[in-house]
Coordinates of C-alpha atoms in Angstrom, one line a residue:
X26 CA 20.4 16.3 6.0
X27 CA 18.1 18.4 3.9
X28 CA 15.7 18.8 1.2
X29 CA 16.3 20.1 -2.3
X30 CA 14.2 21.3 -5.3
X31 CA 14.4 23.3 -8.5
X32 CA 13.3 24.1 -12.0
X33 CA 14.6 25.4 -15.2
X34 CA 13.1 27.9 -17.5
X35 CA 11.2 31.2 -17.2
X36 CA 7.7 31.3 -15.7
X37 CA 5.5 34.0 -14.2
X38 CA 6.2 34.4 -10.4
X39 CA 9.5 32.4 -10.4
X40 CA 10.4 33.7 -7.0
X41 CA 7.1 32.7 -5.4
X42 CA 7.2 29.2 -7.1
X43 CA 10.7 28.3 -5.9
X44 CA 9.7 29.6 -2.4
X45 CA 6.6 27.4 -2.3
X46 CA 8.5 24.4 -3.5
X47 CA 11.1 25.0 -0.8
X48 CA 8.5 25.8 2.0
X49 CA 6.5 22.7 1.5
X50 CA 9.5 20.5 2.5
X51 CA 10.5 22.6 5.5
X52 CA 10.1 19.4 7.6
X53 CA 13.3 18.1 5.8
X54 CA 15.2 21.2 7.0
X55 CA 13.7 23.5 9.5
X56 CA 17.0 25.2 10.4
X57 CA 17.5 27.4 7.4
X58 CA 16.8 27.7 3.7
X59 CA 18.8 28.7 0.7
X60 CA 18.2 29.9 -2.9
X61 CA 20.1 30.3 -6.1
X62 CA 18.6 31.8 -9.3
X63 CA 19.9 33.1 -12.5
X64 CA 18.2 33.7 -15.9
X65 CA 18.0 29.8 -16.5
X66 CA 17.5 27.9 -13.2
X67 CA 15.9 28.3 -9.6
X68 CA 17.3 26.1 -6.9
X69 CA 15.8 25.7 -3.6
X70 CA 17.3 24.2 -0.4
X71 CA 16.0 23.4 3.2
X72 CA 18.7 22.6 5.8
X73 CA 18.8 20.3 8.9
X74 CA 22.2 21.3 10.3
X75 CA 24.3 18.3 11.2
X76 CA 27.9 19.1 10.1
X77 CA 29.6 22.5 10.2
X78 CA 26.6 24.1 11.9
X79 CA 27.5 27.7 11.2
X80 CA 29.1 27.5 7.9
X81 CA 27.3 24.9 6.1
X82 CA 24.3 27.0 4.5
X83 CA 23.7 26.0 0.8
X84 CA 23.9 26.6 -1.9
X85 CA 27.6 25.9 -2.0
X86 CA 30.0 27.1 -4.8
X87 CA 33.3 26.2 -6.2
X88 CA 36.2 28.8 -6.4
X89 CA 35.0 30.8 -9.3
X90 CA 31.4 30.2 -8.7
X91 CA 30.8 28.7 -12.0
X92 CA 29.4 25.5 -10.3
X93 CA 26.5 25.6 -7.7
X94 CA 25.3 22.6 -5.5
X95 CA 22.3 21.8 -3.5
X96 CA 22.8 18.5 -1.5
X97 CA 20.7 16.2 0.6
X98 CA 22.6 13.5 2.5
X99 CA 25.9 12.8 4.2
X100 CA 29.4 11.9 2.9
X101 CA 31.2 10.0 5.5
X102 CA 34.6 10.0 3.9
X103 CA 34.5 13.7 3.0
X104 CA 37.6 14.5 5.2
X105 CA 39.7 12.1 3.2
X106 CA 38.4 13.4 -0.1
X107 CA 39.0 17.0 1.0
X108 CA 42.6 16.3 1.8
X109 CA 43.0 14.9 -1.7
X110 CA 41.3 17.8 -3.3
X111 CA 43.4 20.4 -1.3
X112 CA 46.7 18.6 -2.5
X113 CA 45.7 19.2 -6.1
X114 CA 44.9 22.9 -5.6
X115 CA 41.3 23.3 -4.5
X116 CA 40.4 25.9 -1.9
X117 CA 37.7 25.5 0.6
X118 CA 35.7 28.1 2.4
X119 CA 33.7 25.7 4.7
X120 CA 34.1 22.5 6.5
X121 CA 31.1 20.8 4.9
X122 CA 30.9 17.6 3.0
X123 CA 28.7 19.6 0.5
X124 CA 31.8 21.6 -0.7
X125 CA 33.7 18.4 -1.1
X126 CA 31.1 17.3 -3.5
X127 CA 31.4 20.5 -5.6
X128 CA 35.2 20.5 -5.8
X129 CA 35.2 16.7 -6.2
X130 CA 32.9 17.0 -9.2
X131 CA 35.1 19.8 -10.7
X132 CA 38.0 17.6 -10.4
X133 CA 36.6 14.2 -11.4
X134 CA 33.3 14.6 -13.0
X135 CA 31.0 11.7 -12.9
X136 CA 34.0 9.6 -11.7
X137 CA 33.5 11.2 -8.3
X138 CA 30.5 9.0 -7.5
X139 CA 32.5 5.7 -6.9
X140 CA 34.8 7.5 -4.6
X141 CA 32.0 8.5 -2.3
X142 CA 31.0 6.8 1.0
X143 CA 27.6 7.9 2.0
X144 CA 24.0 8.7 1.2
X145 CA 23.1 11.4 -1.2
X146 CA 20.8 13.1 -3.6
X147 CA 22.3 16.2 -5.1
X148 CA 22.1 18.7 -8.1
X149 CA 25.0 20.6 -9.5
X150 CA 24.5 23.4 -12.0
X151 CA 27.0 24.5 -14.4
X152 CA 26.6 28.3 -15.3
X153 CA 29.0 28.1 -18.2
X154 CA 27.2 25.5 -20.3
X155 CA 23.7 25.5 -18.6
X156 CA 23.9 21.7 -17.8
X157 CA 22.5 20.2 -14.6
X158 CA 23.9 17.1 -13.0
X159 CA 21.7 15.1 -10.5
X160 CA 22.9 12.0 -8.7
X161 CA 21.4 9.5 -6.3
X162 CA 23.3 7.3 -3.9
X163 CA 24.2 3.5 -4.4
X164 CA 21.2 2.0 -2.7
X165 CA 18.6 4.7 -2.9
X166 CA 18.7 5.8 0.8
X167 CA 18.0 9.4 -0.2
X168 CA 15.2 10.2 -2.7
X169 CA 15.2 12.2 -5.9
X170 CA 12.1 12.9 -8.3
X171 CA 11.9 14.8 -11.5
X172 CA 9.6 15.6 -14.4
X173 CA 9.8 17.6 -17.8
X174 CA 7.4 20.4 -18.5
X175 CA 7.6 21.9 -22.1
X176 CA 11.3 21.0 -22.2
X177 CA 12.1 22.3 -18.8
X178 CA 13.2 20.1 -15.8
X179 CA 11.4 20.2 -12.4
X180 CA 13.0 18.2 -9.6
X181 CA 12.8 17.6 -5.9
X182 CA 13.6 15.4 -2.9
X183 CA 9.9 15.0 -2.5
X184 CA 7.1 15.0 -5.1
X185 CA 5.0 17.6 -3.1
X186 CA 7.7 20.1 -4.3
X187 CA 7.1 19.3 -8.0
X188 CA 3.4 19.7 -7.3
X189 CA 4.0 23.4 -6.4
X190 CA 5.1 24.2 -10.0
X191 CA 2.2 26.2 -11.6
X192 CA 2.7 24.6 -15.0
X193 CA 2.7 21.0 -13.6
X194 CA -0.6 19.1 -14.6
X195 CA -1.5 16.7 -11.8
X196 CA -2.8 13.5 -13.2
X197 CA -3.3 10.1 -11.6
X198 CA -1.1 7.3 -12.9
X199 CA -3.1 4.1 -13.3
X200 CA 0.1 2.1 -14.0
X201 CA 1.1 2.8 -10.4
X202 CA -2.1 1.5 -9.0
X203 CA -1.7 -1.7 -10.8
X204 CA 1.9 -2.3 -9.4
X205 CA 0.9 -1.1 -6.0
X206 CA -1.9 -3.6 -5.6
X207 CA 0.7 -6.4 -6.2
X208 CA 3.7 -5.1 -4.4
X209 CA 2.1 -2.7 -1.7
X210 CA 4.1 0.2 -3.1
X211 CA 4.5 1.6 -6.7
X212 CA 7.5 0.0 -8.4
X213 CA 10.1 2.6 -9.4
X214 CA 10.8 4.6 -11.5
X215 CA 7.0 5.1 -11.9
X216 CA 5.1 7.2 -9.3
X217 CA 1.3 7.7 -8.7
X218 CA 1.7 11.1 -10.7
X219 CA 1.8 10.7 -14.3
X220 CA 5.1 11.8 -15.9
X221 CA 6.8 12.2 -12.5
X222 CA 9.7 9.7 -12.0
X223 CA 12.1 8.8 -9.3
X224 CA 15.7 8.6 -10.3
X225 CA 16.7 5.0 -9.6
X226 CA 19.5 4.0 -7.0
X227 CA 22.9 4.0 -8.3
X228 CA 22.1 6.4 -11.3
X229 CA 23.0 9.8 -12.2
X230 CA 21.3 12.0 -14.8
X231 CA 22.3 15.0 -17.0
X232 CA 19.9 17.6 -18.1
X233 CA 21.0 19.8 -21.0
X234 CA 19.3 21.4 -24.1
X235 CA 15.9 20.1 -22.8
X236 CA 17.0 16.5 -22.8
X237 CA 17.6 14.0 -20.0
X238 CA 20.1 11.2 -20.1
X239 CA 20.4 8.6 -17.3
X240 CA 23.3 6.4 -16.5
X241 CA 23.8 3.6 -13.9
X242 CA 27.1 4.0 -12.1
X243 CA 26.6 1.2 -9.4
X244 CA 24.9 -2.2 -9.4
X245 CA 24.8 -4.3 -6.2
X246 CA 26.0 -7.7 -7.7
X247 CA 27.1 -10.7 -5.6
X248 CA 30.2 -12.7 -6.1
X249 CA 30.3 -15.4 -3.3
X250 CA 33.8 -16.5 -2.3
X251 CA 33.4 -20.3 -1.6
X252 CA 36.8 -20.5 -0.2
X253 CA 35.8 -18.1 2.7
X254 CA 35.7 -20.0 6.0
X255 CA 33.0 -19.3 8.6
X256 CA 35.5 -17.7 11.0
X257 CA 37.0 -15.5 8.3
X258 CA 33.5 -14.4 7.0
X259 CA 32.5 -13.5 10.6
X260 CA 35.8 -11.6 11.3
X261 CA 35.3 -9.6 8.1
X262 CA 31.7 -8.8 8.9
X263 CA 32.5 -7.7 12.4
X264 CA 35.6 -5.4 11.3
X265 CA 33.8 -3.8 8.4
X266 CA 30.6 -3.1 10.4
X267 CA 32.5 -1.4 13.3
X268 CA 34.3 0.6 10.8
X269 CA 30.9 1.7 9.2
X270 CA 29.5 2.5 12.6
X271 CA 32.3 4.9 13.4
X272 CA 31.9 6.6 9.9
X273 CA 28.1 7.0 10.5
X274 CA 28.4 8.5 13.9
X275 CA 30.4 11.5 12.5
X276 CA 28.3 14.5 13.4
X277 CA 28.5 17.9 15.1
X278 CA 25.3 17.0 17.0
X279 CA 24.2 14.1 19.2
X280 CA 23.5 10.7 17.6
X281 CA 21.0 8.2 18.8
X282 CA 19.8 4.8 17.7
X283 CA 16.6 2.9 17.0
X284 CA 16.2 -0.2 18.9
X285 CA 13.8 -3.1 18.4
X286 CA 14.2 -6.7 19.6
X287 CA 15.7 -7.8 16.4
X288 CA 19.3 -8.5 15.7
X289 CA 19.9 -5.7 13.2
X290 CA 19.1 -2.6 15.3
X291 CA 20.4 -4.5 18.5
X292 CA 23.8 -4.9 16.8
X293 CA 23.9 -1.3 15.9
X294 CA 22.8 -0.2 19.4
X295 CA 25.8 -2.1 21.1
X296 CA 28.0 0.8 19.9
X297 CA 25.8 3.3 21.8
X298 CA 26.8 2.9 25.4
X299 CA 26.0 5.9 27.5
X300 CA 23.9 7.3 24.5
X301 CA 20.3 7.3 23.7
X302 CA 18.1 4.5 22.1
X303 CA 14.4 4.6 21.1
X304 CA 11.6 2.0 20.8
X305 CA 7.9 2.0 20.2
X306 CA 5.2 -0.8 20.7
X307 CA 1.5 -1.4 20.8
X308 CA -0.5 -2.4 24.0
X309 CA -1.5 -5.8 22.5
X310 CA 0.9 -8.2 24.3
X311 CA 4.5 -9.3 23.4
X312 CA 3.6 -10.2 19.8
X313 CA 3.2 -6.4 19.0
X314 CA 5.3 -4.9 21.7
X315 CA 9.2 -5.2 21.5
X316 CA 9.7 -2.9 24.4
X317 CA 10.5 -5.4 27.1
X318 CA 13.1 -7.1 24.9
X319 CA 14.7 -3.7 24.0
X320 CA 14.7 -2.6 27.7
X321 CA 16.4 -5.8 28.7
X322 CA 19.2 -5.3 26.1
X323 CA 19.5 -1.7 26.9
X324 CA 20.4 -2.6 30.5
X325 CA 23.0 -4.9 29.4
X326 CA 24.7 -2.7 27.0
X327 CA 24.3 0.4 29.2
X328 CA 22.3 2.8 27.0
X329 CA 19.6 5.4 27.9
X330 CA 16.4 4.0 26.7
X331 CA 13.4 5.8 25.7
X332 CA 10.0 4.2 24.8
X333 CA 6.4 5.0 23.7
X334 CA 3.2 2.9 23.6
X335 CA 1.1 3.9 20.6
X336 CA -2.6 3.8 21.3
X337 CA -5.2 2.5 18.8
X338 CA -6.9 5.9 18.3
X339 CA -3.5 7.7 18.0
X340 CA -2.4 5.1 15.3
X341 CA -5.6 5.4 13.2
X342 CA -5.8 9.2 13.5
X343 CA -2.2 9.4 12.3
X344 CA -2.8 7.5 9.0
X345 CA -3.6 10.5 6.9
X346 CA -0.7 12.5 8.3
X347 CA 1.7 9.5 7.4
X348 CA 0.2 9.2 3.9
X349 CA 0.7 12.9 3.2
X350 CA 4.4 12.7 4.2
X351 CA 4.9 9.6 2.2
X352 CA 4.0 11.3 -1.0
X353 CA 2.7 8.0 -2.4
X354 CA 0.6 5.3 -0.7
X355 CA 2.6 2.6 1.1
X356 CA 0.5 -0.3 2.5
X357 CA 3.3 -1.4 4.9
X358 CA 1.7 -0.5 8.3
X359 CA 5.1 -0.4 9.9
X360 CA 5.6 3.0 8.3
X361 CA 3.3 4.4 10.8
X362 CA 5.1 2.9 13.8
X363 CA 8.3 4.4 12.2
X364 CA 6.7 7.8 12.2
X365 CA 6.1 7.4 16.0
X366 CA 9.7 6.2 16.9
X367 CA 11.1 9.0 14.7
X368 CA 8.9 11.5 16.5
X369 CA 10.0 10.1 19.8
X370 CA 13.7 10.2 18.9
X371 CA 13.4 13.8 17.4
X372 CA 12.6 15.1 20.9
X373 CA 16.1 14.1 22.1
X374 CA 18.5 13.9 19.1
X375 CA 18.8 15.1 15.5
X376 CA 20.4 11.9 14.1
X377 CA 19.6 8.2 14.6
X378 CA 21.2 5.1 13.3
X379 CA 18.9 2.1 12.2
X380 CA 19.2 -1.3 10.9
X381 CA 17.7 -1.2 7.5
X382 CA 19.4 -3.2 4.7
X383 CA 20.8 -6.1 6.9
X384 CA 18.2 -8.5 5.6
X385 CA 18.7 -7.8 2.0
X386 CA 22.5 -7.8 2.2
X387 CA 23.0 -10.8 4.5
X388 CA 20.1 -12.9 3.7
X389 CA 17.7 -12.3 6.7
X390 CA 14.1 -12.8 5.4
X391 CA 12.4 -16.0 6.4
X392 CA 11.2 -16.5 2.8
X393 CA 14.8 -16.9 1.8
X394 CA 14.5 -20.3 3.4
X395 CA 12.1 -21.5 0.7
X396 CA 14.6 -22.6 -2.0
X397 CA 16.6 -24.6 0.6
X398 CA 13.3 -26.3 1.8
X399 CA 12.4 -27.1 -1.8
X400 CA 15.7 -28.7 -2.6
X401 CA 14.8 -32.3 -1.6
X402 CA 11.7 -32.0 -3.9
X403 CA 13.9 -30.8 -6.9
X404 CA 14.9 -34.5 -7.6
X405 CA 11.4 -34.8 -9.0
X406 CA 11.4 -33.7 -12.7
X407 CA 10.1 -30.2 -13.0
X408 CA 7.2 -31.1 -15.5
X409 CA 5.9 -33.5 -12.9
X410 CA 6.3 -31.0 -10.2
X411 CA 4.4 -28.5 -12.3
X412 CA 1.5 -30.9 -12.8
X413 CA 1.3 -31.7 -9.1
X414 CA 1.4 -28.0 -8.2
X415 CA -1.5 -27.4 -10.6
X416 CA -3.4 -30.3 -8.9
X417 CA -2.7 -29.1 -5.5
X418 CA -4.2 -25.7 -6.2
X419 CA -7.6 -27.5 -6.3
X420 CA -7.0 -29.1 -2.9
X421 CA -8.6 -27.7 0.2
X422 CA -6.2 -25.9 2.5
X423 CA -4.4 -28.7 4.1
X424 CA -0.8 -29.1 5.4
X425 CA 1.6 -29.6 2.5
X426 CA -0.6 -28.0 -0.2
X427 CA 1.5 -24.7 -0.3
X428 CA 4.7 -26.7 -0.4
X429 CA 3.5 -28.6 -3.5
X430 CA 2.2 -25.4 -5.2
X431 CA 5.6 -23.6 -4.6
X432 CA 7.5 -26.6 -5.9
X433 CA 5.4 -26.4 -9.1
X434 CA 6.7 -23.1 -10.0
X435 CA 10.0 -21.7 -10.8
X436 CA 11.4 -18.8 -8.5
X437 CA 10.8 -16.3 -11.2
X438 CA 7.1 -17.2 -11.3
X439 CA 6.3 -17.3 -7.5
X440 CA 8.6 -14.6 -6.0
X441 CA 8.1 -10.8 -6.7
X442 CA 9.7 -9.6 -3.5
X443 CA 8.9 -9.6 0.1
X444 CA 5.3 -8.5 -0.1
X445 CA 2.9 -10.1 -2.6
X446 CA -0.8 -8.8 -2.3
X447 CA -2.8 -9.3 -5.5
X448 CA -2.1 -11.4 -8.6
X449 CA -3.4 -10.5 -12.0
X450 CA -6.7 -12.3 -11.7
X451 CA -7.5 -10.8 -8.4
X452 CA -6.8 -7.3 -9.7
X453 CA -8.9 -7.9 -12.7
X454 CA -11.9 -8.9 -10.4
X455 CA -11.3 -5.9 -8.1
X456 CA -10.7 -3.1 -10.5
X457 CA -13.3 -1.1 -12.3
X458 CA -10.9 -1.0 -15.2
X459 CA -9.6 -4.6 -15.3
X460 CA -7.6 -3.9 -18.4
X461 CA -5.0 -2.0 -16.3
X462 CA -4.1 -5.2 -14.5
X463 CA -0.8 -6.9 -15.5
X464 CA 1.2 -9.8 -14.3
X465 CA 3.5 -8.5 -11.4
X466 CA 6.2 -10.9 -12.7
X467 CA 6.6 -8.6 -15.7
X468 CA 8.1 -5.9 -13.6
X469 CA 10.6 -8.5 -11.9
X470 CA 11.8 -10.0 -15.1
X471 CA 14.4 -7.5 -16.1
X472 CA 15.9 -7.9 -12.8
X473 CA 15.9 -11.7 -12.9
X474 CA 17.4 -11.5 -16.4
X475 CA 20.4 -9.7 -15.0
X476 CA 21.2 -12.6 -12.6
X477 CA 20.3 -15.8 -14.4
X478 CA 23.5 -17.5 -13.0
X479 CA 22.7 -16.8 -9.4
X480 CA 21.4 -19.4 -7.1
X481 CA 17.7 -18.8 -6.0
X482 CA 18.6 -17.2 -2.6
X483 CA 20.9 -14.7 -4.1
X484 CA 18.3 -14.0 -6.8
X485 CA 15.8 -13.3 -4.1
X486 CA 18.2 -10.9 -2.4
X487 CA 19.0 -9.0 -5.6
X488 CA 15.4 -8.6 -6.5
X489 CA 14.6 -7.3 -2.9
X490 CA 17.6 -4.9 -2.9
X491 CA 16.3 -3.4 -6.3
X492 CA 12.6 -3.3 -5.6
X493 CA 11.4 -4.0 -2.0
X494 CA 14.3 -2.1 -0.3
X495 CA 13.9 0.9 -2.6
X496 CA 10.2 1.0 -2.9
X497 CA 9.2 0.2 0.7
X498 CA 12.1 0.0 3.3
X499 CA 14.2 3.0 2.3
X500 CA 11.1 5.1 1.1
X501 CA 9.5 5.0 4.5
X502 CA 12.8 5.4 6.4
X503 CA 13.5 8.7 4.6
X504 CA 9.9 10.1 4.7
X505 CA 9.1 9.1 8.2
X506 CA 12.4 10.4 9.7
X507 CA 12.3 13.6 7.6
X508 CA 8.7 14.3 8.6
X509 CA 10.0 14.6 12.1
X510 CA 13.1 16.7 11.1
X511 CA 15.3 13.7 12.0
X512 CA 18.1 12.4 10.0
X513 CA 18.3 8.6 9.7
X514 CA 21.5 6.7 8.9
X515 CA 21.7 3.1 7.9
X516 CA 25.1 1.7 8.5
X517 CA 24.5 -1.7 6.9
X518 CA 23.9 0.2 3.7
X519 CA 27.4 1.2 3.5
X520 CA 29.4 0.4 0.2
X521 CA 32.2 -1.1 2.3
X522 CA 29.9 -3.3 4.3
X523 CA 28.3 -4.4 0.9
X524 CA 31.7 -5.2 -0.5
X525 CA 32.0 -7.8 2.3
X526 CA 28.4 -8.9 2.1
X527 CA 28.5 -9.7 -1.5
X528 CA 31.4 -12.2 -1.0
X529 CA 29.7 -14.3 1.8
X530 CA 28.8 -17.8 0.5
X531 CA 25.1 -18.6 0.4
X532 CA 25.4 -21.2 2.9
X533 CA 26.8 -18.7 5.4
X534 CA 23.8 -16.4 4.7
X535 CA 21.0 -18.8 4.8
X536 CA 21.1 -22.4 6.3
X537 CA 19.3 -25.0 8.4
X538 CA 20.3 -23.1 11.5
X539 CA 19.2 -19.6 10.8
X540 CA 18.9 -16.7 8.3
X541 CA 21.7 -14.0 8.4
X542 CA 23.8 -16.8 9.7
X543 CA 27.3 -15.1 9.6
X544 CA 26.1 -11.8 10.4
X545 CA 24.4 -13.0 13.5
X546 CA 27.7 -14.7 14.6
X547 CA 29.4 -11.3 14.2
X548 CA 26.6 -9.7 16.3
X549 CA 26.9 -12.4 18.9
X550 CA 30.3 -11.1 19.7
X551 CA 28.7 -8.0 21.2
X552 CA 25.4 -9.1 22.5
X553 CA 23.7 -12.0 24.4
X554 CA 23.0 -15.2 22.3
X555 CA 19.2 -14.9 22.6
X556 CA 19.2 -11.4 21.0
X557 CA 21.6 -12.3 18.2
X558 CA 19.6 -15.5 17.3
X559 CA 16.1 -14.0 17.8
X560 CA 13.5 -14.8 15.0
X561 CA 12.9 -12.0 12.7
X562 CA 9.6 -10.1 13.4
X563 CA 9.8 -7.0 11.2
X564 CA 7.9 -4.2 13.0
X565 CA 4.7 -5.9 13.9
X566 CA 1.6 -3.8 13.8
X567 CA -1.8 -5.1 14.9
X568 CA -4.0 -4.3 12.0
X569 CA -5.5 -7.7 11.8
X570 CA -6.7 -7.2 15.5
X571 CA -8.0 -3.7 14.8
X572 CA -10.0 -4.8 11.8
X573 CA -12.0 -7.2 14.0
X574 CA -12.8 -4.2 16.2
X575 CA -16.3 -2.9 15.3
X576 CA -15.0 0.7 15.7
X577 CA -12.2 0.4 13.1
X578 CA -14.2 -2.0 11.0
X579 CA -16.7 0.7 10.4
X580 CA -14.0 3.3 9.6
X581 CA -12.7 1.1 6.8
X582 CA -16.2 0.0 5.7
X583 CA -17.1 3.7 5.3
X584 CA -14.0 4.1 3.0
X585 CA -14.9 1.2 1.0
X586 CA -18.4 2.4 0.3
X587 CA -17.2 5.9 -0.6
X588 CA -17.3 7.6 -3.9
X589 CA -13.5 7.4 -4.3
X590 CA -13.7 3.5 -3.7
X591 CA -16.6 3.4 -6.4
X592 CA -14.3 5.1 -8.8
X593 CA -11.7 2.4 -8.8
X594 CA -13.0 -0.7 -7.4
X595 CA -15.9 -3.2 -7.3
X596 CA -16.8 -2.4 -3.8
X597 CA -18.8 -5.4 -3.1
X598 CA -15.7 -7.5 -3.3
X599 CA -13.9 -5.0 -0.9
X600 CA -16.8 -5.2 1.5
X601 CA -16.9 -9.0 1.4
X602 CA -13.2 -9.2 2.2
X603 CA -13.6 -6.9 5.1
X604 CA -16.7 -8.7 6.4
X605 CA -14.9 -12.0 6.1
X606 CA -12.1 -10.8 8.2
X607 CA -14.3 -9.2 10.8
X608 CA -16.3 -12.4 11.1
X609 CA -13.0 -14.5 11.5
X610 CA -13.6 -16.5 8.3
X611 CA -10.3 -15.6 6.8
X612 CA -7.2 -13.3 7.5
X613 CA -7.9 -10.7 4.9
X614 CA -6.1 -7.9 6.9
X615 CA -3.2 -7.2 4.5
X616 CA -5.4 -6.9 1.3
X617 CA -8.0 -4.8 3.2
X618 CA -5.3 -2.5 4.5
X619 CA -3.6 -2.2 1.1
X620 CA -6.8 -0.7 -0.4
X621 CA -7.7 1.3 2.6
X622 CA -4.4 3.1 2.7
X623 CA -4.7 3.9 -1.1
X624 CA -8.1 5.5 -0.5
X625 CA -6.8 7.7 2.3
X626 CA -3.8 8.8 0.2
X627 CA -6.0 9.4 -2.9
X628 CA -8.4 11.8 -1.0
X629 CA -5.3 13.9 0.1
X630 CA -3.6 14.3 -3.2
X631 CA -6.4 13.9 -5.7
X632 CA -9.7 14.5 -3.7
X633 CA -9.7 18.0 -5.0
X634 CA -8.0 18.6 -8.4
X635 CA -6.8 22.0 -7.5
X636 CA -5.0 21.4 -4.3
X637 CA -3.6 19.0 -1.7
X638 CA -6.0 18.3 1.1
X639 CA -3.3 18.5 3.7
X640 CA -4.3 16.8 7.0
X641 CA -3.7 18.3 10.4
X642 CA 0.1 18.0 10.8
X643 CA 0.3 19.1 14.5

């Protein structure tokens, strides 16, 4: 696991620039660094040694050194591909998966990508024709960002590398603030830095003669097999997941596992007998502390379990550090908890497995139940439901009102993903520049248009895979683990697992009994019933409790009255939301937290135009 960066073209102090770009992501790879330069390109690399500890230093070359690669990720089927390449004449000088990529690209070109099983973001430079090929993995587990400066490409695993380029003009992207306020993250490929983009999951790009072309090589489509019986579906899930776990445990260093009380990480942890698992929680009762659940399961499956209680002061003081490492603001407070559990694990192991992706692939989120709950209401003609829903909006908040409101809207109108913060009207009222506010549904429409024939539950999964999972789940997983020089692997987001998940009938994903129905049945074969069937909690963080504490209420209120807040927001609205929450009039915690996190992030990256105001990282 590593970090990569680079740029094309001649500039003053090229050597110092590529060194700065590489040094700023040392946390991604503290074990060693690497550099390639010729008259056209500078490529930097930081390494976290996982496979071929002695021989895996990058850059890596093909036989005649005409191709050069820097690579971030893991290829789990690299040994199989290596054998295929040796049979057709390729000669290897390392035992790394990195070298398999360079020979594979030489042999198959872009057609190599569908052959890979793993997570990756890599750059391959061709000395002969001056072209640069960059690819990102199927689901976006590993990141890749880029920008053009006067016809030259600058790229990196993290945006902070790009900011080190002396010719890059740092400008705030207002479009990103608009989407962030609705989704709690900026919707890719946009970033908060104007003209910096992320390469989308399942895409590759070519850069040649000053031009970028991007191509999608993978799309996570669903094709339910309605002939699949429950028993057969559960068998297939159990078999493919065990195979994925075996592949994801390949390493030349010790591998551990995150463990919460949920079925996803619990299922993964059942393959870690006599190995280490890690859990964190808060001292606010069982609702915000899954440690007792995790400890109980740990005893049953025989793992060495490590835990940490996160204190209130510790949490709040870490917010700036987390937002620095994130590169962009993320209002999901669980990213801070993820930082702490990554830090805990990094004291014992270099690699962990985690449960990300199970909900999106197998239908785990509670909101996926909504289409099923609305089905009886669908017998009422939609125009009538629409009228009733409009009327219900004017009702006081009584039981059944939300149901009628949801029933009066089509899925494409009401669902933008797993987190919905502000709609267009709320943003217009809040922002000093209301003209930048847009309907969040506009960003979802291209995805919905691609899956018009799917049922509503599968449409929701498809949207979450492309937006929520990329913009929130995998972003925080990569940044928080890498901030602690820890490699995080996600066995649910294996392409072979997805090939099974995409065929599971909708009623075996979400039904009246549970979400992730078939997957839970597979997990039940390896763990107690109560763990396999436990209701999903996410990663609960007590922000709503803290915002009723005078100490933290005042921390946020100070931010809401700051010059930065005045620059973007009508602060009287912010303060009224904060006060309303503090006084117990309404639960405004998520809306308050979303803006607070943005203000913390902005002061780090834009508080001083000339530099990054790096918080204390010790």
